[in-house]
Amino acid sequence: MPRDDVTAETRQSFTKVGTRPLRPDGVDKVTGRARFGADMAAPGMLIGKVLRSPHAHARIRSIDTSKAEALPGVKAVVTRDDFANRTDELRDILVNVMAREKALYEGHAVAAVAAVSAAVARKALRLIEVDYELLPHVIDVEEAMRPDSVLLHDDMFTAGVDPVPDQPSNVAKRCEFGHGEVEKGFAEADIVIERSFRTEASHQGYIEPHACLASVGADGQGELWCCTQGHFMVRDTCAALLGMDVSRLRVIASEIGGGFGGKTTVFIEPVALTLSRKAGRPVKLVMTRDEVFRASGPTASTSVWVRIGVTKDGRITAGEAVLKYQGGAFAGSPVEPGAMTAFACYDLENVRAIGYDVVTNRPKQAAYRAPGAPMAAFAVESVVAELADRIGMDPIEFRLKNASREGTRSAYGPTFGPIGLVETLKAAKAHPHYSAPLGNNQGRGVASGFWFNFGGQTCVSLNINIDGTVGLAVGTPDIGGSRASMCLMAAEELGIEYDRVRVIVADTSSLGFNDVTDGSRVTFASGMATIQAARDAVKKLCARAARMWDIPEDAVVWEGGYAKPAGANAGDFQPLSLRDIAAAAAKTGGPIAGHWEFNAENAGPSFATHIVDAEVDPETGRTSILRYTVVQDAGKAVHPSYVEGQFQGGAAQGIGWALNEEYIYGADGKLQNPGFLDYRMPVASDLPMIDTVIVEVPNPGHPYGVRGVGETSIVPPLAAVANAVSAAAGVRLTSLPMSPPKILAALEAEKGAQAAE
Amino acid sequence: MRYEAPERVETAVSLLSGERGLARILAGGTDLLVQLKSGMVEPDLIVDIKKIPEMRRIGAENGGFRIGAAVPSAELSEHPGIRALWPGVVEAAGLIGSTQIQGRATIVGNLCNASPAADSVPAMIVAGAIATVAGPQGRRELPVEAIAAGPGQTSLAKGELVISIFLPGRPPRSGDAYLRFIPRTEMDIAVVGVGVSLTLGEDGLCTAARVALGAVAVRALLVDEAADALIGTAVDEAALERLAAAASAACRPIDDKRGTKEFRIKVAGVLARRAAETALERARRN
Amino acid sequence: MAGHHVSTTINGDAFEFVCEPDETLLDVLRDRLSLTGSKEGCGTGDCGACSVILDGRLVCSCLVLGAEAEGRTIATIEGMADGDRLHPLQRKFLEHAALQCGICTPGILVAAKALLEKHPDPSETEIRYWLAGNLCRCTGYDKIVRAVLDAAAEIREGRDAA
């Protein structure tokens, strides 16, 4: 009998999984054939453009669209009046999509037009008259928390505080995690270090701007083509905002040109649909890069205070952190995962992390790869490095001594099952990089990181075709090669060749609901659903073989891609291949398909340890990254090349965030660097090769042991780079990005302090 | 908006001087198209000068080279004669943007865009480069440092355009260099830029020098005090020290998204010294 | 605005189109000629996703006016493969998993092709600096650089053998 149990024992040997075949969507992507968000057109299509607030904070007294509407070629203009107000959990999304009473940040959408050409649409935007009453603004997280700060929302009363405050504030929520007695722990410590850290907002920086093509007919049926990490989420959100039945809106996910969490919500999609409904024609809406920076969702800027105590022999006695994250104009900064992950790498008796979710006049943050965790790890791992240095212990030894392992009660509550932190630390220590010599002005940094990983709602369908090939439909957009992994897992289960499986990302009308591609969940959850759907199909294949042989179904087994009689008693039959059974399907009961739908749980957490060498020019404060090694637990690497790719990509983004990327605001509350020129992401010449080591500690929650790998890789680099730069410069850097002016100022201050001594 | 691509300088001049609205010259377009895209300028006329043969040429002249206004930076980098004579100018031009930008951007465009941070300008200034300007009144010549008036502003009159740059010949034992500071390795606008050109006598002492700074004032600065720190010396440690101090002292920078005042002042000195060291090494080889 | 009638050669084929004077070559390729392989990541020449080769020079098509294409020769990603035979760079990008999302891939391939035509044996550093104008946010460039090195080696071997 085929195995039926979701958490079947972890397989040890594979014939397909773990190999590196070419990805199924590869040729389309190297020839320019792949269609991304902005690559679609429709007959009669209009071009949509959005008018955005030039002010950081302003009351919108009135909007006059009459001149724009009168411009020849303009087919629809929409404002807040075209969206029904709501008071439920979608209210913030609605208000972010189209401003209502106030413009809450520079770039906030206030109106939109659809016209026969981009030029007419741009002209129409200039004819819309918005009467703004300017309000004072607040950008900085600490300033926003002050009692006398400008308020964004009169009805924001801090949640998570007992009793509920009687005054509104910009603090949406307080949260707290931990256990033990922190003060008692600090009393036991020989050395206590406390420090404050700052990080600036960074953007996911996907190269593809948000883009969509919406079409709503007079019958109220709609179609939407868009680049998103979750088209089912887009469908449900847009249907709700437009007051449509979910079944009347079909969303097709285009190829997606990067997301990293930033395409897990809606921005322009409801606007395009509303314009299309009003105009009665398809509307294409594509953000400019400037709009992406000003009006999509960067991550939070943060202020984090950390205190850690150790004994002389290197045991951490207590850890404490206070984290303040501003997440833009609405509640929902990732401070909670920040507070939960801050101390997740350590087995602590006494630990406490308190988080504050703060609003400011900035764009509403969106998820960014392990949301909230890199900033917390930056603070904690910086102090850990300093403590190891202070007690004269090797930083990896120090971490090993305190590392979380199976059975550790995590700092955020649950007890860890089998996890791979210790294995990553040992592999890092054994790596030649760790013992390589360093030159003048060079330093080495190490940091570890953790991410929960996620499972979530998942539905796949697997069809056996008449020629024995397999069509697999998943509902999770492929943002980094996941289709190759799906094919590998289906082929593994079915015992057929990799290239006999063809996979698509199906539209929302073709599958049950699928959660967004986030939480590093796709290879884990869609992969598990694929395995289960394949097993479901195998069951049916065995039943067909039984019918062909005229023996009972339970007398057939599936082995190595063939149906075989279960034993000598079952009869003497030549094994039937998947192709044989498929060819006979019409005569044995019709099409053969496997399905699986579930809410995946037990996504095993993933840990990583990074090593980085940096050189700092003492005269200019400029940093060069010389060498970088990522060691991370993947549980089981299904397609090792794409696992390595996730490791390298996370490291590169983290290096950028650590060194040069930041949202720079002027005193007027306006973003000063909304372009790739001055939002300085790493270019090819900024980086060395990024070595990778894949550690495999199987996740018992997945039939092959898979753990998500996409997010953990961005957790350690901020701290690892800070530790390397601090070692190279001889002065501790506590504020990101560590741009040259900041490093040079720290060096000069250190020189001044030494001279004064 | 009209697009015109004349084939003669005179036609370009008459188009530019005849336009009643806003006219813009299109050479490489790497600044102009960005400005168009952002809505920063909305010209009524664009005059593409790339079809004018004399603007496309590099020619040897009196021991130096004349570079047409439409010659892209990549062609400069590929020109062995210019690379040998003025390596600092070539390396400065080669720093403007990516490989893709190099295929289009011109040093005249860089000059006339009048950004204080233009990379090729300090290098051209220390080279003593001369711009030839054509206009309704005919042609005139002026040193490149006289072109930029302030950020985005030039001294050119309506209807005038720079048609070429002349890089002069130079005595033996001369060398130049340009260095800029950027946070990344590529693709940034200079936070500070320094050009140095110097000539050594047979005794190894510096007989002539020019030092220019970019991105530290409203336009590129030719700093005589910094040059004086080198002239008459063996460009030794003490001279370099004085050079760095003079370069820093000449800065009149602002705080902006690319750097602080203090940072620019300090780094201008550091780069001046480093550029001088490279120029010195080149001079000794020539 | 008066439309410009432009005759040009793209990937070896003659094309004619009419465009507005302020329309970029990228807009023309994508919106008028349905050659959507060139991507717009920024529109300001900072990302390289729209890279094409114009009369033998690598350029950002977002920084070229459509009107400038008159009489010129343009190569885009759509012309890189020879029918169903991929260019060695395209093949090596697949073999090395040098793409994740794939949005930057066409621009990087066009840029890398321009590099190898000029420098058949580039060093890692030369590749990194040549490609500095092509942003990739997914890969950290490691596998891209390896794929270009490998493709260069294969092309050289092919030439030596021929």
mmCIF file of C-alpha atoms in Angstrom, chain B:
data_model
loop_
_atom_site.group_PDB
_atom_site.id
_atom_site.type_symbol
_atom_site.label_atom_id
_atom_site.label_comp_id
_atom_site.label_asym_id
_atom_site.label_seq_id
_atom_site.Cartn_x
_atom_site.Cartn_y
_atom_site.Cartn_z
ATOM 1 C CA MET B 1 7.879 68.526 -28.153
ATOM 2 C CA ARG B 2 9.943 68.284 -31.320
ATOM 3 C CA TYR B 3 12.924 66.045 -31.968
ATOM 4 C CA GLU B 4 15.478 67.227 -34.527
ATOM 5 C CA ALA B 5 18.698 65.547 -35.585
ATOM 6 C CA PRO B 6 20.593 68.090 -37.719
ATOM 7 C CA GLU B 7 23.706 67.114 -39.648
ATOM 8 C CA ARG B 8 25.557 70.439 -39.397
ATOM 9 C CA VAL B 9 26.626 72.564 -36.451
ATOM 10 C CA GLU B 10 25.121 75.658 -38.030
ATOM 11 C CA THR B 11 21.723 73.966 -38.284
ATOM 12 C CA ALA B 12 21.923 72.972 -34.644
ATOM 13 C CA VAL B 13 22.739 76.552 -33.680
ATOM 14 C CA SER B 14 19.875 77.990 -35.671
ATOM 15 C CA LEU B 15 17.441 75.441 -34.260
ATOM 16 C CA LEU B 16 18.541 76.234 -30.723
ATOM 17 C CA SER B 17 18.551 79.985 -31.171
ATOM 18 C CA GLY B 18 15.267 79.956 -33.070
ATOM 19 C CA GLU B 19 13.326 78.001 -30.473
ATOM 20 C CA ARG B 20 11.068 80.260 -28.422
ATOM 21 C CA GLY B 21 10.342 77.626 -25.796
ATOM 22 C CA LEU B 22 12.719 75.410 -23.898
ATOM 23 C CA ALA B 23 15.378 73.665 -25.969
ATOM 24 C CA ARG B 24 17.649 70.868 -24.839
ATOM 25 C CA ILE B 25 20.636 69.257 -26.493
ATOM 26 C CA LEU B 26 20.712 65.484 -26.719
ATOM 27 C CA ALA B 27 24.134 63.889 -26.867
ATOM 28 C CA GLY B 28 24.331 60.713 -24.765
ATOM 29 C CA GLY B 29 21.016 61.508 -23.124
ATOM 30 C CA THR B 30 22.001 59.900 -19.846
ATOM 31 C CA ASP B 31 21.072 63.003 -17.879
ATOM 32 C CA LEU B 32 18.437 64.439 -20.216
ATOM 33 C CA LEU B 33 16.268 61.338 -20.424
ATOM 34 C CA VAL B 34 16.271 60.953 -16.654
ATOM 35 C CA GLN B 35 15.140 64.573 -16.346
ATOM 36 C CA LEU B 36 12.433 63.990 -18.957
ATOM 37 C CA LYS B 37 11.208 60.898 -17.160
ATOM 38 C CA SER B 38 10.908 62.656 -13.823
ATOM 39 C CA GLY B 39 9.145 65.631 -15.373
ATOM 40 C CA MET B 40 11.988 67.859 -14.174
ATOM 41 C CA VAL B 41 12.233 69.428 -17.640
ATOM 42 C CA GLU B 42 9.629 69.551 -20.375
ATOM 43 C CA PRO B 43 11.461 70.854 -23.409
ATOM 44 C CA ASP B 44 9.714 72.032 -26.549
ATOM 45 C CA LEU B 45 12.675 71.062 -28.676
ATOM 46 C CA ILE B 46 15.312 68.375 -28.435
ATOM 47 C CA VAL B 47 18.321 68.710 -30.735
ATOM 48 C CA ASP B 48 20.157 65.435 -31.180
ATOM 49 C CA ILE B 49 23.742 66.292 -32.144
ATOM 50 C CA LYS B 50 24.920 62.760 -32.893
ATOM 51 C CA LYS B 51 24.365 63.057 -36.634
ATOM 52 C CA ILE B 52 26.834 65.949 -36.916
ATOM 53 C CA PRO B 53 30.068 64.378 -38.212
ATOM 54 C CA GLU B 54 32.504 66.793 -36.530
ATOM 55 C CA MET B 55 30.865 66.124 -33.184
ATOM 56 C CA ARG B 56 31.523 62.404 -33.544
ATOM 57 C CA ARG B 57 35.274 62.647 -34.136
ATOM 58 C CA ILE B 58 38.407 62.337 -32.063
ATOM 59 C CA GLY B 59 41.303 64.024 -33.843
ATOM 60 C CA ALA B 60 44.964 64.643 -33.061
ATOM 61 C CA GLU B 61 45.834 68.343 -32.977
ATOM 62 C CA ASN B 62 49.020 70.179 -31.922
ATOM 63 C CA GLY B 63 50.253 67.338 -29.761
ATOM 64 C CA GLY B 64 46.864 67.047 -28.091
ATOM 65 C CA PHE B 65 43.438 65.751 -29.025
ATOM 66 C CA ARG B 66 40.144 67.298 -30.021
ATOM 67 C CA ILE B 67 37.134 65.316 -28.823
ATOM 68 C CA GLY B 68 33.754 65.918 -30.417
ATOM 69 C CA ALA B 69 30.813 66.665 -28.166
ATOM 70 C CA ALA B 70 28.968 63.496 -29.177
ATOM 71 C CA VAL B 71 31.830 61.058 -28.566
ATOM 72 C CA PRO B 72 30.751 58.578 -25.900
ATOM 73 C CA SER B 73 32.993 57.926 -22.951
ATOM 74 C CA ALA B 74 33.555 54.319 -24.042
ATOM 75 C CA GLU B 75 35.320 55.608 -27.172
ATOM 76 C CA LEU B 76 37.664 57.710 -25.054
ATOM 77 C CA SER B 77 38.548 54.663 -22.979
ATOM 78 C CA GLU B 78 39.359 52.766 -26.158
ATOM 79 C CA HIS B 79 41.567 55.518 -27.600
ATOM 80 C CA PRO B 80 45.223 54.607 -26.934
ATOM 81 C CA GLY B 81 46.504 58.103 -27.685
ATOM 82 C CA ILE B 82 44.305 59.866 -25.168
ATOM 83 C CA ARG B 83 44.818 57.135 -22.610
ATOM 84 C CA ALA B 84 48.550 57.631 -22.846
ATOM 85 C CA LEU B 85 48.434 61.436 -22.784
ATOM 86 C CA TRP B 86 45.708 62.130 -20.210
ATOM 87 C CA PRO B 87 45.015 58.925 -18.264
ATOM 88 C CA GLY B 88 43.347 60.903 -15.485
ATOM 89 C CA VAL B 89 40.769 62.344 -17.877
ATOM 90 C CA VAL B 90 40.070 58.912 -19.317
ATOM 91 C CA GLU B 91 39.703 57.320 -15.900
ATOM 92 C CA ALA B 92 37.400 60.119 -14.760
ATOM 93 C CA ALA B 93 35.240 59.783 -17.857
ATOM 94 C CA GLY B 94 35.288 56.032 -17.332
ATOM 95 C CA LEU B 95 33.771 56.422 -13.893
ATOM 96 C CA ILE B 96 30.578 58.033 -15.159
ATOM 97 C CA GLY B 97 27.932 55.374 -14.594
ATOM 98 C CA SER B 98 27.835 51.805 -15.799
ATOM 99 C CA THR B 99 29.175 50.134 -18.912
ATOM 100 C CA GLN B 100 25.772 50.926 -20.441
ATOM 101 C CA ILE B 101 26.083 54.608 -19.532
ATOM 102 C CA GLN B 102 29.624 54.646 -20.919
ATOM 103 C CA GLY B 103 28.238 53.629 -24.268
ATOM 104 C CA ARG B 104 26.278 56.879 -24.410
ATOM 105 C CA ALA B 105 27.539 59.499 -21.961
ATOM 106 C CA THR B 106 29.879 62.228 -23.227
ATOM 107 C CA ILE B 107 32.343 64.446 -21.386
ATOM 108 C CA VAL B 108 30.706 67.509 -22.904
ATOM 109 C CA GLY B 109 27.357 66.342 -21.577
ATOM 110 C CA ASN B 110 28.956 65.780 -18.205
ATOM 111 C CA LEU B 111 30.369 69.326 -18.369
ATOM 112 C CA CYS B 112 27.180 71.030 -19.545
ATOM 113 C CA ASN B 113 24.878 69.164 -17.177
ATOM 114 C CA ALA B 114 26.763 71.304 -14.659
ATOM 115 C CA SER B 115 26.488 68.971 -11.721
ATOM 116 C CA PRO B 116 29.007 69.934 -9.034
ATOM 117 C CA ALA B 117 29.789 66.210 -8.747
ATOM 118 C CA ALA B 118 30.547 65.576 -12.432
ATOM 119 C CA ASP B 119 33.493 63.195 -12.521
ATOM 120 C CA SER B 120 35.165 64.286 -15.741
ATOM 121 C CA VAL B 121 35.161 67.993 -14.913
ATOM 122 C CA PRO B 122 37.930 68.201 -12.264
ATOM 123 C CA ALA B 123 40.047 65.977 -14.474
ATOM 124 C CA MET B 124 39.469 68.205 -17.506
ATOM 125 C CA ILE B 125 40.134 71.326 -15.473
ATOM 126 C CA VAL B 126 43.526 70.104 -14.305
ATOM 127 C CA ALA B 127 44.288 69.082 -17.883
ATOM 128 C CA GLY B 128 43.721 72.672 -18.959
ATOM 129 C CA ALA B 129 41.036 71.532 -21.370
ATOM 130 C CA ILE B 130 39.494 74.101 -23.704
ATOM 131 C CA ALA B 131 35.890 73.993 -24.827
ATOM 132 C CA THR B 132 34.937 75.208 -28.285
ATOM 133 C CA VAL B 133 31.541 76.818 -28.284
ATOM 134 C CA ALA B 134 29.435 77.474 -31.365
ATOM 135 C CA GLY B 135 26.640 79.993 -31.317
ATOM 136 C CA PRO B 136 24.756 82.593 -33.298
ATOM 137 C CA GLN B 137 27.826 84.882 -33.078
ATOM 138 C CA GLY B 138 30.203 82.216 -34.375
ATOM 139 C CA ARG B 139 32.709 80.151 -32.472
ATOM 140 C CA ARG B 140 34.656 80.939 -29.319
ATOM 141 C CA GLU B 141 36.952 79.074 -26.998
ATOM 142 C CA LEU B 142 37.014 79.067 -23.241
ATOM 143 C CA PRO B 143 38.549 76.981 -20.460
ATOM 144 C CA VAL B 144 36.265 74.236 -19.206
ATOM 145 C CA GLU B 145 36.163 75.705 -15.712
ATOM 146 C CA ALA B 146 34.294 78.679 -17.165
ATOM 147 C CA ILE B 147 31.373 76.566 -18.404
ATOM 148 C CA ALA B 148 29.548 75.593 -15.197
ATOM 149 C CA ALA B 149 28.067 78.518 -13.302
ATOM 150 C CA GLY B 150 26.303 76.600 -10.536
ATOM 151 C CA PRO B 151 24.289 73.429 -10.086
ATOM 152 C CA GLY B 152 22.497 72.833 -13.412
ATOM 153 C CA GLN B 153 23.533 76.269 -14.738
ATOM 154 C CA THR B 154 26.063 77.051 -17.458
ATOM 155 C CA SER B 155 27.544 80.302 -18.715
ATOM 156 C CA LEU B 156 26.449 79.505 -22.272
ATOM 157 C CA ALA B 157 24.125 81.958 -24.000
ATOM 158 C CA LYS B 158 20.929 80.990 -25.786
ATOM 159 C CA GLY B 159 21.699 79.159 -28.998
ATOM 160 C CA GLU B 160 25.204 78.238 -27.906
ATOM 161 C CA LEU B 161 26.514 74.719 -27.590
ATOM 162 C CA VAL B 162 29.864 73.146 -26.849
ATOM 163 C CA ILE B 163 30.981 71.314 -29.955
ATOM 164 C CA SER B 164 34.302 69.907 -28.810
ATOM 165 C CA ILE B 165 36.869 69.714 -26.057
ATOM 166 C CA PHE B 166 40.554 70.195 -26.732
ATOM 167 C CA LEU B 167 42.978 68.350 -24.485
ATOM 168 C CA PRO B 168 46.383 69.978 -25.002
ATOM 169 C CA GLY B 169 49.723 68.265 -25.396
ATOM 170 C CA ARG B 170 51.988 68.257 -22.380
ATOM 171 C CA PRO B 171 55.683 68.350 -21.501
ATOM 172 C CA PRO B 172 57.644 65.237 -20.609
ATOM 173 C CA ARG B 173 57.605 64.004 -17.002
ATOM 174 C CA SER B 174 53.946 64.923 -16.616
ATOM 175 C CA GLY B 175 51.215 62.852 -15.048
ATOM 176 C CA ASP B 176 47.586 63.257 -14.057
ATOM 177 C CA ALA B 177 45.071 61.298 -12.020
ATOM 178 C CA TYR B 178 41.483 61.511 -10.904
ATOM 179 C CA LEU B 179 40.023 59.837 -7.830
ATOM 180 C CA ARG B 180 36.558 60.042 -6.422
ATOM 181 C CA PHE B 181 34.968 58.762 -3.283
ATOM 182 C CA ILE B 182 31.787 56.695 -3.488
ATOM 183 C CA PRO B 183 30.354 54.295 -0.912
ATOM 184 C CA ARG B 184 29.968 51.461 -3.390
ATOM 185 C CA THR B 185 32.495 50.416 -6.024
ATOM 186 C CA GLU B 186 30.410 51.657 -8.969
ATOM 187 C CA MET B 187 27.180 53.374 -9.928
ATOM 188 C CA ASP B 188 27.301 56.184 -7.361
ATOM 189 C CA ILE B 189 27.615 59.921 -7.779
ATOM 190 C CA ALA B 190 30.911 61.263 -6.425
ATOM 191 C CA VAL B 191 30.791 62.354 -2.796
ATOM 192 C CA VAL B 192 34.170 63.975 -3.381
ATOM 193 C CA GLY B 193 36.247 64.031 -6.566
ATOM 194 C CA VAL B 194 39.851 65.179 -6.976
ATOM 195 C CA GLY B 195 41.888 65.731 -10.116
ATOM 196 C CA VAL B 196 45.633 66.346 -9.969
ATOM 197 C CA SER B 197 48.025 67.074 -12.802
ATOM 198 C CA LEU B 198 51.688 67.759 -12.329
ATOM 199 C CA THR B 199 54.936 68.095 -14.230
ATOM 200 C CA LEU B 200 58.393 67.318 -12.895
ATOM 201 C CA GLY B 201 61.654 68.969 -13.839
ATOM 202 C CA GLU B 202 64.731 66.981 -14.725
ATOM 203 C CA ASP B 203 65.742 67.274 -11.070
ATOM 204 C CA GLY B 204 62.511 65.556 -10.031
ATOM 205 C CA LEU B 205 61.049 68.705 -8.494
ATOM 206 C CA CYS B 206 57.531 69.676 -9.393
ATOM 207 C CA THR B 207 57.542 72.543 -11.858
ATOM 208 C CA ALA B 208 53.816 72.851 -12.510
ATOM 209 C CA ALA B 209 50.673 71.498 -10.922
ATOM 210 C CA ARG B 210 46.931 71.886 -11.044
ATOM 211 C CA VAL B 211 44.490 70.522 -8.484
ATOM 212 C CA ALA B 212 40.711 70.565 -8.853
ATOM 213 C CA LEU B 213 37.974 69.372 -6.532
ATOM 214 C CA GLY B 214 34.477 68.136 -7.355
ATOM 215 C CA ALA B 215 31.330 67.768 -5.222
ATOM 216 C CA VAL B 216 32.603 70.080 -2.496
ATOM 217 C CA ALA B 217 31.132 73.365 -3.722
ATOM 218 C CA VAL B 218 28.480 74.661 -6.141
ATOM 219 C CA ARG B 219 30.839 73.831 -8.986
ATOM 220 C CA ALA B 220 34.197 72.186 -9.484
ATOM 221 C CA LEU B 221 37.003 74.218 -7.917
ATOM 222 C CA LEU B 222 40.466 74.834 -9.268
ATOM 223 C CA VAL B 223 42.501 75.158 -6.075
ATOM 224 C CA ASP B 224 45.692 77.164 -6.566
ATOM 225 C CA GLU B 225 46.738 76.814 -2.915
ATOM 226 C CA ALA B 226 46.701 73.057 -3.291
ATOM 227 C CA ALA B 227 48.805 73.266 -6.464
ATOM 228 C CA ASP B 228 51.214 75.668 -4.756
ATOM 229 C CA ALA B 229 51.767 73.064 -2.049
ATOM 230 C CA LEU B 230 53.322 70.836 -4.705
ATOM 231 C CA ILE B 231 55.173 73.257 -6.968
ATOM 232 C CA GLY B 232 58.857 73.475 -6.173
ATOM 233 C CA THR B 233 58.804 70.366 -4.002
ATOM 234 C CA ALA B 234 59.819 66.756 -4.599
ATOM 235 C CA VAL B 235 56.170 65.889 -3.884
ATOM 236 C CA ASP B 236 57.399 64.409 -0.658
ATOM 237 C CA GLU B 237 55.526 63.629 2.529
ATOM 238 C CA ALA B 238 55.545 67.223 3.744
ATOM 239 C CA ALA B 239 54.271 68.524 0.416
ATOM 240 C CA LEU B 240 51.517 65.933 0.306
ATOM 241 C CA GLU B 241 50.549 66.873 3.834
ATOM 242 C CA ARG B 242 50.255 70.542 2.802
ATOM 243 C CA LEU B 243 48.368 69.550 -0.331
ATOM 244 C CA ALA B 244 45.804 67.587 1.709
ATOM 245 C CA ALA B 245 45.357 70.479 4.106
ATOM 246 C CA ALA B 246 44.942 72.991 1.270
ATOM 247 C CA ALA B 247 42.418 70.742 -0.497
ATOM 248 C CA SER B 248 40.387 70.305 2.669
ATOM 249 C CA ALA B 249 40.549 74.027 3.389
ATOM 250 C CA ALA B 250 39.177 74.881 -0.041
ATOM 251 C CA CYS B 251 36.006 72.827 0.387
ATOM 252 C CA ARG B 252 32.681 74.606 0.741
ATOM 253 C CA PRO B 253 30.463 71.535 0.880
ATOM 254 C CA ILE B 254 26.921 70.905 2.029
ATOM 255 C CA ASP B 255 25.357 68.111 4.066
ATOM 256 C CA ASP B 256 23.225 65.959 1.834
ATOM 257 C CA LYS B 257 22.066 62.417 1.256
ATOM 258 C CA ARG B 258 25.452 61.491 -0.139
ATOM 259 C CA GLY B 259 27.683 62.756 2.638
ATOM 260 C CA THR B 260 28.261 65.208 5.429
ATOM 261 C CA LYS B 261 30.316 68.415 5.295
ATOM 262 C CA GLU B 262 32.905 67.045 7.718
ATOM 263 C CA PHE B 263 33.222 63.870 5.691
ATOM 264 C CA ARG B 264 33.726 65.706 2.413
ATOM 265 C CA ILE B 265 36.295 68.069 3.871
ATOM 266 C CA LYS B 266 38.317 65.267 5.384
ATOM 267 C CA VAL B 267 38.095 62.953 2.384
ATOM 268 C CA ALA B 268 38.980 65.715 -0.087
ATOM 269 C CA GLY B 269 42.380 65.901 1.596
ATOM 270 C CA VAL B 270 42.810 62.143 1.626
ATOM 271 C CA LEU B 271 41.947 61.810 -2.052
ATOM 272 C CA ALA B 272 44.083 64.796 -3.070
ATOM 273 C CA ARG B 273 47.085 63.097 -1.560
ATOM 274 C CA ARG B 274 46.301 59.745 -3.152
ATOM 275 C CA ALA B 275 45.623 61.284 -6.569
ATOM 276 C CA ALA B 276 48.876 63.237 -6.350
ATOM 277 C CA GLU B 277 50.769 60.051 -5.564
ATOM 278 C CA THR B 278 49.348 58.392 -8.671
ATOM 279 C CA ALA B 279 50.012 61.469 -10.819
ATOM 280 C CA LEU B 280 53.575 61.546 -9.490
ATOM 281 C CA GLU B 281 54.134 57.906 -10.350
ATOM 282 C CA ARG B 282 52.842 58.528 -13.875
ATOM 283 C CA ALA B 283 54.989 61.624 -14.285
ATOM 284 C CA ARG B 284 58.075 59.660 -13.300
ATOM 285 C CA ARG B 285 57.288 57.078 -15.959
ATOM 286 C CA ASN B 286 56.805 59.644 -18.743
#
